[in-house]
Amino acid sequence: MKQSFIPEDAPFSGEQRVWLGGFLAGLQSRAAITENAGALASQAAATPSLTLDILYGTQTGNAETVAMDAAEMARVNGFAPTVHSMDDVSMEQLAAMERVIVAVSTYGEGEMPDNAQLFWDELSSTSAPRLENMKFAVLALGDTGYDEFCQAGKLIDMRFEQLGAKRLASRIDCDVDYEDAANGWLTETLPLANDDSAGGITAPAPAAKAAGAEKSKWSRKNPYGSKVVENRLLSGKKSAKEIRHFSFDLGDSGLSYEAGDALGVMPVNDPALVTALLERLGEHPEAAVAGHDKPLGELLSKQFEIARPSKEIIAAVAEQSGDDELRHVYSNGDKEALEAFLWGRDTLDLLNLNPKLSLSATELLGLLKPLQHRAYSISSSPKAHDNEVHLTVAAVRWKREGREHKGVCSTFLSDMIAEGDTAGIFVSPNKSFRVPSDADAPMIMVGPGTGIAPFRAFLEERQATGAKGKNWLFFGDQHRDCDFIYEDEIAIFSKASVLNRLDLAFSRDQSEKIYVQSRMRENGKELFSWLEEGGHFYVCGDATRMAKDVEQALLDVIAAQGGLSEDGALEYLTRLKREKRYLRDVY
Ligand code: NAP
């Protein structure tokens, strides 16, 4: 059955034939796509290898994964694909490309991901080259929960067209649940890149591997039920925070990861919030809901996002609740005022704006989004912890109108997962956030608060590999006596000369605030000399304020110590980015 799509005489090796057969058979249930996949396979058998450039812009690794999948699909089907991180592509190279697939995510409020920013700066400038010889298609990744949904993909799509490139296919804008849509789009779009009718048959490159062969079977859709072997409080009793260390047993899952990757965790909603919502609806947890095969209580616990209100529910409540303030800020289109209004409010708070507002369970579910995983930077190196993966998570809690509110996944882990319980996890690779490939290169890490997570992993990695490069950590939080997490481990790294410099900034131990960037400025001379020695500079943590302020401090240090103008310092930073020596894991 499987092989009926592949001509007998098609020049595939056994391994390739098996994969392609499986790939096509997997598409059988979707008739439209199957037709295209069949076309793809038969075209591949009849045409020579065509170059195909696949460009990705990624913040957390998803777009890179899509790009890699696209390359495997293309390779097995006779293309000769090359995958590029966007910032590695010069405008000269871009202008020479004939067939281009772009996979790009959007970060923050409509921003380019870090590895696409330099590319975009050049592409959007007046000196960008004409792209008349290029055919292209854009796959944009985003989150409909944000206003600027897929903005980075939209901008690149528009700019390529402005520069004269021709679309192979319309752009696809994928939501967080992107896998099926992305696969279907690639299956339909790749054959359109095959415009060469020069005849001859080229076999897939010998190095071609089946797309699924190296990929973990554990994913967002199929998380591994891992046993939690440690759930330990890191912060002290007096701390304003509750930061915890979690260790997950990888059992016989075969899951693997590297220091720098993220771990996806599938949460379950807070039972108190589920009960309160059921009461508000006047429904029983066992109530059946039309169109769903699970009872209402289970749907609200495991399948729908009930903490963060969806855009749809905000619109519906703005219209129906009769709440003047919400109606006013909503209809005004004032994003900041709406954000301020929504701050700290969950779905139940919105429904409670008007106690008379009545929604049926079906109406409510129709307005909710699916419950999504949360991703956390992994805080362990697999080389230091056999078959385990660790996280460092701050439990988010706040009170509003007398009711306790909780961050969905951080408190799922803290409150609902005891040692021995299981939680659904999967690895989200972030290949661009790694220790330096040069084991002798210095490493400078800035990670206040839980931003320290990947740097614990990096230090473990460098210790385990015996890397000789020196390491410098900037860490801080509110108070030294209760917020200095991993203090013991850090002391051991220092004693073992794995950590060569440590600068601490406890913001609230004195009258004026002291932050990590204050310490960077105080130590500017040495910091600059580490950069000059080929140092790699890493930042992890809060994107909105800390990461921006740290970047400014870095620019100030470069300007002051390098005797450079503001523009000169910016150029220096651009060079660091190009050389992948300025890397951030921030959100
Ligand atoms: P936090 O709230 O960031 O606080 C840590 C320290 O940073 C505190 O001393 C805080 O001081 C200080 N701080 C506040 N504003 C700052 C600024 N503009 N510049 C420098 N330092 C500043 O710590 P947290 O509770 O652990 O939260 C960490 C943040 O990082 C969260 O937003 C989390 O989501 C994010 N995070 C992201 C990743 C990732 O991207 N992979 C990983 C881990 C954490 P004061 O409070 O005294 O002002």
XYZ file of C-alpha atoms and ligand atoms in Angstrom:
635
model
C 0.000 0.000 0.000
C 2.569 2.529 1.182
C 4.755 2.190 -1.869
C 2.021 2.575 -4.435
C 2.859 6.296 -4.645
C 6.463 5.708 -5.610
C 7.265 4.598 -9.152
C 9.053 1.237 -9.202
C 11.957 2.715 -11.100
C 12.293 5.845 -8.952
C 15.914 6.033 -7.793
C 15.451 5.933 -4.036
C 17.537 3.898 -1.655
C 15.732 1.422 0.569
C 15.755 3.810 3.520
C 14.515 6.721 1.439
C 11.832 4.595 -0.183
C 10.576 3.440 3.202
C 10.458 6.978 4.540
C 8.837 8.454 1.466
C 6.302 5.656 1.402
C 5.514 6.251 5.070
C 5.380 9.991 4.551
C 2.938 9.715 1.681
C 0.863 7.063 3.394
C 0.607 9.323 6.420
C -1.040 11.865 4.205
C -3.590 9.440 2.778
C -6.294 10.518 5.183
C -6.137 14.043 3.816
C -7.138 13.706 0.199
C -6.145 17.159 -1.036
C -2.719 16.958 0.471
C -2.200 13.417 -0.721
C -2.766 14.537 -4.272
C -0.092 17.164 -3.907
C 2.298 14.822 -2.189
C 1.863 12.386 -5.036
C 2.613 15.183 -7.465
C 5.667 16.087 -5.417
C 6.999 12.561 -5.530
C 6.409 12.083 -9.238
C 7.961 15.436 -10.097
C 10.936 14.573 -7.955
C 11.414 11.394 -9.920
C 11.382 13.265 -13.192
C 13.588 16.270 -12.534
C 17.163 16.971 -11.513
C 18.215 18.352 -8.135
C 17.208 21.958 -7.896
C 18.784 24.263 -5.402
C 16.391 25.458 -2.747
C 17.355 27.943 -0.044
C 15.450 27.665 3.214
C 15.840 30.690 5.470
C 14.745 30.651 9.069
C 14.298 33.321 11.711
C 13.721 31.858 15.149
C 13.618 32.870 18.789
C 12.801 29.619 20.530
C 13.715 27.073 17.871
C 10.300 26.333 16.277
C 10.996 28.049 12.950
C 14.360 26.301 12.797
C 12.634 22.958 13.323
C 10.172 23.784 10.528
C 13.094 24.746 8.271
C 14.848 21.447 9.002
C 11.657 19.496 8.309
C 11.199 21.406 5.056
C 14.763 20.565 4.058
C 14.238 16.854 4.728
C 11.030 16.854 2.743
C 12.695 18.739 -0.099
C 15.779 16.533 -0.122
C 13.862 13.292 -0.252
C 11.952 14.780 -3.150
C 14.939 15.602 -5.280
C 15.794 19.166 -4.297
C 19.202 20.172 -3.053
C 18.183 22.321 -0.097
C 20.423 24.566 1.981
C 19.191 25.813 5.330
C 20.385 29.244 6.505
C 19.955 31.195 9.707
C 18.750 34.546 8.350
C 21.562 36.596 9.827
C 24.074 34.414 8.001
C 22.679 35.504 4.640
C 24.205 38.605 3.052
C 22.161 40.674 0.611
C 24.547 39.610 -2.142
C 23.829 35.938 -1.429
C 20.115 36.629 -1.215
C 20.070 38.331 -4.600
C 21.641 35.203 -6.141
C 19.004 32.823 -4.719
C 16.404 31.507 -7.142
C 14.057 29.468 -4.972
C 13.524 30.486 -1.368
C 11.327 29.199 1.428
C 11.218 31.411 4.523
C 10.162 30.103 7.930
C 10.068 32.927 10.439
C 8.512 33.446 13.832
C 7.471 36.732 15.381
C 8.797 37.700 18.760
C 7.423 40.085 21.407
C 5.192 42.795 19.994
C 5.652 42.129 16.299
C 9.455 42.094 16.398
C 11.888 40.097 14.298
C 13.482 37.190 16.164
C 17.089 37.823 17.227
C 18.680 35.875 14.364
C 16.624 37.735 11.733
C 17.125 41.317 12.902
C 20.333 42.087 11.010
C 18.888 40.434 7.883
C 15.751 42.559 8.193
C 17.719 45.772 8.788
C 19.473 45.256 5.462
C 16.438 43.942 3.593
C 14.302 46.896 4.640
C 16.964 49.505 3.835
C 16.971 51.513 0.624
C 20.175 49.783 -0.469
C 18.554 46.303 -0.547
C 19.144 44.567 -3.907
C 16.453 43.753 -6.461
C 15.245 40.139 -6.198
C 13.766 39.698 -9.664
C 15.284 36.254 -10.142
C 13.779 34.846 -6.995
C 10.667 32.813 -6.400
C 9.696 32.561 -2.776
C 7.105 31.552 -0.238
C 6.822 32.545 3.421
C 5.691 30.397 6.328
C 5.038 32.682 9.291
C 4.785 31.427 12.855
C 2.976 33.414 15.505
C 0.389 33.496 18.235
C -3.095 34.894 17.645
C -3.084 35.939 21.306
C -0.836 38.841 20.270
C -1.982 41.846 18.243
C 0.918 41.746 15.808
C 0.233 38.159 14.778
C 2.914 36.843 12.380
C 4.155 40.373 11.777
C 7.748 39.328 10.980
C 6.536 36.933 8.249
C 4.163 39.545 6.841
C 6.942 42.126 6.598
C 9.385 39.786 4.860
C 6.685 38.560 2.471
C 5.788 42.126 1.529
C 9.393 43.282 1.218
C 10.411 40.392 -1.066
C 7.518 41.295 -3.351
C 8.471 44.983 -3.315
C 11.977 44.000 -4.386
C 10.641 42.130 -7.411
C 10.590 38.513 -6.183
C 7.664 36.329 -7.302
C 5.523 34.350 -4.899
C 5.429 30.587 -5.385
C 2.476 30.397 -3.024
C 0.583 32.662 -0.666
C 2.069 33.160 2.758
C 0.717 30.960 5.512
C 0.242 32.469 8.986
C 0.371 29.695 11.574
C -0.899 29.927 15.147
C 0.796 28.156 18.091
C -0.761 24.913 16.946
C 1.299 25.084 13.774
C 2.502 21.572 12.922
C -0.314 20.273 10.692
C -0.806 23.593 8.915
C 2.935 23.956 8.292
C 3.279 20.391 6.978
C 0.274 20.733 4.697
C 1.535 24.044 3.338
C 5.031 22.659 2.692
C 3.575 19.639 0.932
C 1.614 21.887 -1.388
C 4.277 24.540 -1.843
C 7.433 22.510 -2.477
C 6.281 21.096 -5.855
C 5.659 24.661 -7.013
C 9.376 25.365 -6.582
C 10.117 22.608 -9.064
C 9.973 24.641 -12.254
C 12.854 22.982 -14.036
C 11.787 20.833 -16.953
C 15.304 19.972 -18.072
C 14.702 16.237 -17.650
C 17.043 13.707 -16.120
C 16.699 12.135 -12.768
C 18.670 12.939 -9.687
C 18.518 10.777 -6.655
C 18.159 12.375 -3.248
C 21.512 13.142 -1.701
C 23.010 10.107 0.039
C 23.067 12.019 3.302
C 19.313 12.417 3.179
C 17.664 11.084 6.279
C 14.026 10.523 6.933
C 12.433 13.508 8.601
C 11.154 11.429 11.454
C 14.303 9.393 11.945
C 16.132 11.840 14.196
C 13.150 13.591 15.628
C 11.886 12.632 19.019
C 8.499 10.973 19.041
C 7.666 13.164 22.031
C 6.180 16.489 21.110
C 3.646 19.104 22.103
C 0.950 16.806 20.748
C 2.441 13.705 22.286
C 4.247 14.713 25.497
C 6.192 12.190 27.502
C 4.719 11.465 30.932
C 7.826 12.018 33.010
C 8.199 11.206 36.686
C 9.189 14.240 38.713
C 12.014 13.184 41.003
C 12.576 16.544 42.675
C 10.385 19.557 43.483
C 12.519 21.683 45.795
C 12.129 25.251 47.036
C 15.209 27.300 46.148
C 14.257 30.716 47.474
C 14.326 31.454 51.186
C 11.342 31.840 53.526
C 11.600 35.648 53.574
C 11.678 35.934 49.810
C 8.882 37.690 47.956
C 9.247 34.924 45.377
C 8.807 31.193 45.303
C 11.465 29.771 43.007
C 11.626 25.998 42.682
C 13.956 23.431 41.221
C 12.384 20.511 39.346
C 14.070 17.328 38.103
C 12.292 15.131 35.584
C 13.257 11.525 35.006
C 13.591 10.739 31.304
C 13.014 7.014 31.957
C 13.030 4.973 28.765
C 11.661 7.864 26.688
C 14.834 8.249 24.653
C 14.386 12.024 25.045
C 17.625 13.892 24.577
C 18.504 17.574 24.885
C 21.428 19.945 25.060
C 22.300 22.766 27.429
C 20.502 25.802 25.980
C 17.339 23.952 24.905
C 13.903 24.593 26.391
C 11.494 22.118 27.944
C 7.798 22.249 27.101
C 5.496 21.327 29.986
C 1.793 20.555 29.540
C -0.093 22.094 32.454
C -3.430 21.275 34.035
C -5.528 24.255 35.152
C -5.890 25.196 38.816
C -8.746 23.039 40.244
C -10.025 26.008 42.311
C -10.413 28.104 39.169
C -12.134 25.235 37.337
C -14.595 24.799 40.227
C -15.279 28.533 40.398
C -15.918 28.684 36.643
C -18.276 25.693 36.830
C -20.176 27.425 39.631
C -20.340 30.631 37.617
C -21.805 28.689 34.688
C -24.160 26.821 37.032
C -22.828 23.545 35.670
C -21.718 20.214 37.096
C -18.174 18.893 36.342
C -19.704 15.777 34.760
C -21.968 17.789 32.455
C -21.796 16.661 28.820
C -21.113 19.331 26.197
C -22.328 18.995 22.618
C -19.480 18.401 20.188
C -17.051 17.230 22.890
C -16.327 13.716 24.047
C -15.235 14.661 27.566
C -17.218 16.088 30.488
C -17.120 19.841 31.065
C -14.922 19.656 34.185
C -12.214 17.759 32.342
C -12.384 20.077 29.336
C -11.898 23.117 31.574
C -9.071 21.411 33.468
C -7.054 20.017 30.615
C -8.105 21.311 27.253
C -8.953 25.009 27.420
C -7.044 28.098 28.453
C -9.122 29.612 31.250
C -6.574 31.801 33.004
C -5.470 34.194 30.264
C -8.650 35.562 28.619
C -8.808 34.983 24.864
C -9.361 37.854 22.443
C -12.726 36.325 21.621
C -13.933 36.345 25.197
C -12.700 39.894 25.734
C -14.696 41.006 22.669
C -17.801 39.115 23.758
C -17.688 40.445 27.320
C -16.941 43.993 26.130
C -20.098 43.797 24.070
C -22.355 42.002 26.487
C -21.265 42.793 30.028
C -22.397 46.401 30.122
C -19.123 47.284 31.878
C -18.510 50.889 30.820
C -14.767 50.908 31.418
C -14.126 47.729 29.402
C -16.443 48.835 26.614
C -14.703 52.202 26.502
C -11.095 50.896 26.399
C -12.062 48.127 23.976
C -13.921 50.284 21.483
C -11.248 53.007 21.643
C -8.645 50.597 20.341
C -6.215 51.887 22.974
C -3.974 48.850 23.415
C -2.211 50.094 26.521
C -5.449 51.024 28.296
C -6.911 47.609 27.437
C -3.784 45.863 28.706
C -3.942 47.873 31.929
C -7.611 46.937 32.337
C -6.916 43.238 31.749
C -3.822 43.145 33.971
C -4.244 40.335 36.519
C -7.770 39.449 35.377
C -8.652 35.928 34.294
C -11.653 34.609 32.361
C -13.743 34.370 35.526
C -12.995 38.003 36.430
C -14.269 39.041 33.009
C -17.488 37.039 33.349
C -17.960 38.516 36.827
C -17.912 42.058 35.485
C -21.630 41.546 35.177
C -23.141 38.872 37.435
C -26.175 38.805 35.170
C -24.132 37.921 32.097
C -25.114 34.369 31.267
C -23.194 32.036 28.945
C -23.880 28.380 28.273
C -21.000 25.899 28.524
C -21.027 25.539 24.727
C -20.895 29.306 24.252
C -18.032 29.636 26.710
C -15.967 26.827 25.156
C -16.533 28.409 21.737
C -14.762 31.527 23.015
C -11.803 29.804 24.677
C -8.434 28.857 23.183
C -6.855 25.416 23.565
C -4.634 25.057 26.635
C -1.017 25.318 25.494
C 2.252 24.068 26.916
C 4.625 26.498 28.607
C 8.316 26.469 27.692
C 11.092 26.922 30.240
C 14.836 27.242 29.689
C 16.424 23.998 30.812
C 18.748 24.451 33.797
C 20.796 21.254 33.498
C 23.352 19.737 31.176
C 22.639 16.121 30.187
C 26.354 15.494 30.670
C 26.015 16.263 34.386
C 22.690 14.538 35.092
C 22.230 11.144 33.571
C 18.757 10.742 32.065
C 17.336 13.768 33.865
C 16.293 17.237 32.833
C 16.002 20.154 35.288
C 13.975 23.354 35.423
C 14.120 26.482 37.562
C 10.648 27.968 37.852
C 9.200 30.910 39.777
C 5.621 30.230 40.897
C 3.484 33.174 39.854
C 0.662 34.112 42.268
C -1.376 37.229 42.883
C -4.590 38.243 44.600
C -7.408 40.088 42.965
C -10.661 40.983 44.638
C -9.964 38.530 47.444
C -9.426 35.567 45.137
C -6.052 33.915 44.669
C -4.872 33.907 41.039
C -2.110 31.636 39.788
C 0.266 31.384 36.857
C -0.973 28.322 34.963
C 2.071 26.127 34.557
C 4.371 27.458 37.282
C 1.757 26.645 39.942
C 0.708 23.417 38.229
C 4.306 22.321 38.829
C 4.621 23.844 42.309
C 1.244 22.891 43.757
C 0.005 19.879 41.833
C 3.171 17.925 41.153
C 4.718 16.163 44.103
C 7.827 14.022 43.796
C 6.798 10.772 42.125
C 3.959 12.365 40.134
C 4.115 12.598 36.367
C 3.970 15.628 34.082
C 3.832 15.763 30.281
C 7.054 17.152 28.811
C 8.882 17.469 25.498
C 12.124 19.090 24.382
C 12.092 22.238 22.305
C 15.566 22.545 20.765
C 17.175 25.978 20.601
C 20.243 25.227 18.523
C 21.410 28.814 18.385
C 21.679 29.127 22.202
C 24.690 26.991 22.996
C 28.017 27.183 24.829
C 30.751 28.426 22.477
C 31.899 25.753 20.035
C 35.434 26.952 20.787
C 36.107 25.418 24.199
C 38.749 28.089 24.881
C 36.496 31.081 24.221
C 35.480 33.139 27.270
C 31.800 33.106 28.215
C 29.980 36.029 29.858
C 26.508 35.238 31.185
C 23.930 37.742 32.421
C 20.996 36.020 34.110
C 19.164 37.746 36.964
C 16.326 35.921 38.724
C 15.257 32.709 37.018
C 17.285 33.937 34.030
C 20.138 32.023 35.685
C 18.562 28.737 34.487
C 20.450 28.085 31.225
C 23.694 29.340 32.760
C 23.627 26.656 35.435
C 23.345 24.287 32.456
C 26.185 26.048 30.596
C 28.511 25.868 33.610
C 27.726 22.190 34.073
C 28.350 21.629 30.372
C 31.705 23.391 30.431
C 32.736 21.527 33.557
C 31.695 18.166 32.113
C 33.548 18.750 28.853
C 36.629 20.170 30.572
C 36.377 23.327 28.444
C 39.240 25.674 29.288
C 37.527 28.965 28.386
C 36.920 31.270 31.356
C 33.406 31.907 32.591
C 31.822 35.025 34.120
C 28.343 35.186 35.634
C 26.312 38.289 36.447
C 23.436 37.325 38.705
C 21.042 39.226 40.916
C 17.658 39.349 42.494
C 16.008 41.268 45.304
C 17.807 40.136 48.494
C 20.999 38.230 49.035
C 19.854 36.342 52.127
C 16.761 34.791 50.534
C 17.083 35.119 46.736
C 20.607 33.876 46.031
C 19.437 30.663 44.375
C 22.015 27.954 43.652
C 24.460 29.748 45.992
C 26.048 26.448 47.061
C 26.453 25.179 43.525
C 27.898 28.502 42.407
C 30.442 28.335 45.237
C 31.458 24.855 44.060
C 31.840 26.055 40.452
C 33.984 28.941 41.707
C 36.134 26.680 43.849
C 36.667 24.340 40.920
C 37.664 27.348 38.764
C 34.813 26.622 36.377
C 33.331 29.973 37.321
C 36.138 32.491 37.161
C 34.190 35.670 37.884
C 30.940 36.284 39.695
C 29.274 39.677 40.024
C 26.143 39.964 42.112
C 23.489 42.668 42.120
C 20.906 42.423 44.882
C 18.523 45.181 44.002
C 16.779 45.764 47.319
C 19.542 45.315 49.878
C 20.289 49.063 49.859
C 18.365 52.278 49.350
C 19.225 52.646 45.656
C 18.502 49.840 43.151
C 21.531 47.924 41.960
C 21.020 45.787 38.862
C 23.253 43.455 36.856
C 23.904 46.234 34.348
C 25.304 48.405 37.173
C 27.889 45.667 37.738
C 28.635 45.470 34.016
C 29.361 49.201 33.932
C 31.522 49.046 37.088
C 33.584 46.277 35.466
C 33.545 47.703 31.961
C 37.272 47.493 31.367
C 37.507 43.809 32.105
C 34.239 43.044 30.368
C 35.502 44.686 27.199
C 38.798 42.822 27.408
C 36.905 39.495 27.622
C 34.994 40.486 24.472
C 38.232 41.415 22.755
C 39.597 37.973 23.610
C 36.739 36.443 21.630
C 34.230 36.234 24.487
C 30.611 35.181 23.929
C 28.003 37.328 25.675
C 24.713 35.704 26.772
C 21.565 37.163 28.325
C 18.598 35.298 29.775
C 15.505 36.554 31.560
C 13.005 39.369 31.307
C 12.823 40.762 27.768
C 10.758 43.853 28.365
C 13.099 45.814 30.628
C 16.166 43.891 31.777
C 17.376 42.649 28.385
C 17.014 46.127 26.855
C 18.843 47.806 29.733
C 21.597 45.178 29.620
C 22.048 45.794 25.894
C 22.344 49.530 26.519
C 24.933 48.909 29.238
C 26.864 46.655 26.870
C 26.840 49.365 24.193
C 28.008 51.944 26.746
C 30.861 49.674 27.870
C 31.910 49.011 24.255
C 31.848 52.744 23.429
C 33.726 53.813 26.566
C 36.330 51.055 26.587
C 36.767 50.781 22.839
C 36.941 54.565 22.360
C 34.044 54.325 19.920
C 31.183 56.607 18.966
C 27.594 55.474 19.462
C 27.546 54.239 15.855
C 30.891 52.533 16.298
C 29.589 50.678 19.368
C 26.508 49.605 17.422
C 28.725 48.254 14.654
C 30.775 46.352 17.217
C 27.589 44.821 18.623
C 26.433 43.941 15.111
C 29.690 42.117 14.579
C 29.161 40.192 17.826
C 25.688 39.211 16.595
C 27.035 38.094 13.217
C 29.707 36.030 14.890
C 27.002 34.561 17.165
C 28.788 35.958 20.182
C 25.807 37.962 21.458
C 22.985 35.534 22.168
C 19.772 36.006 24.097
C 17.144 33.708 25.542
C 14.593 36.298 26.637
C 10.848 36.758 26.649
P 12.987 39.337 37.870
O 11.626 39.801 38.150
O 13.536 39.594 36.516
O 13.951 39.982 38.974
C 15.316 39.631 39.070
C 16.122 40.849 39.440
O 16.140 41.727 38.323
C 15.540 41.616 40.614
O 16.589 42.029 41.437
C 14.913 42.802 39.935
O 14.922 43.943 40.769
C 15.863 43.027 38.805
N 15.377 43.924 37.770
C 14.181 44.553 37.663
N 14.167 45.371 36.606
C 15.379 45.266 36.033
C 15.982 45.888 34.918
N 15.323 46.775 34.161
N 17.252 45.561 34.619
C 17.932 44.661 35.355
N 17.419 44.054 36.428
C 16.156 44.351 36.768
O 13.202 37.797 38.228
P 12.238 36.571 38.048
O 11.074 36.704 38.936
O 13.077 35.372 38.192
O 11.749 36.740 36.561
C 12.643 36.601 35.533
C 12.011 37.018 34.229
O 12.713 36.362 33.217
C 10.563 36.662 34.065
O 9.956 37.627 33.256
C 10.639 35.341 33.336
O 9.498 35.086 32.568
C 11.824 35.602 32.464
N 12.572 34.404 32.123
C 12.764 34.172 30.838
C 13.455 33.082 30.438
C 13.629 32.845 29.013
O 13.457 33.690 28.220
N 13.986 31.704 28.629
C 14.011 32.204 31.369
C 13.839 32.484 32.686
C 13.128 33.602 33.061
P 13.636 44.624 41.417
O 12.544 43.600 41.441
O 14.099 44.992 42.789
O 13.343 45.835 40.589
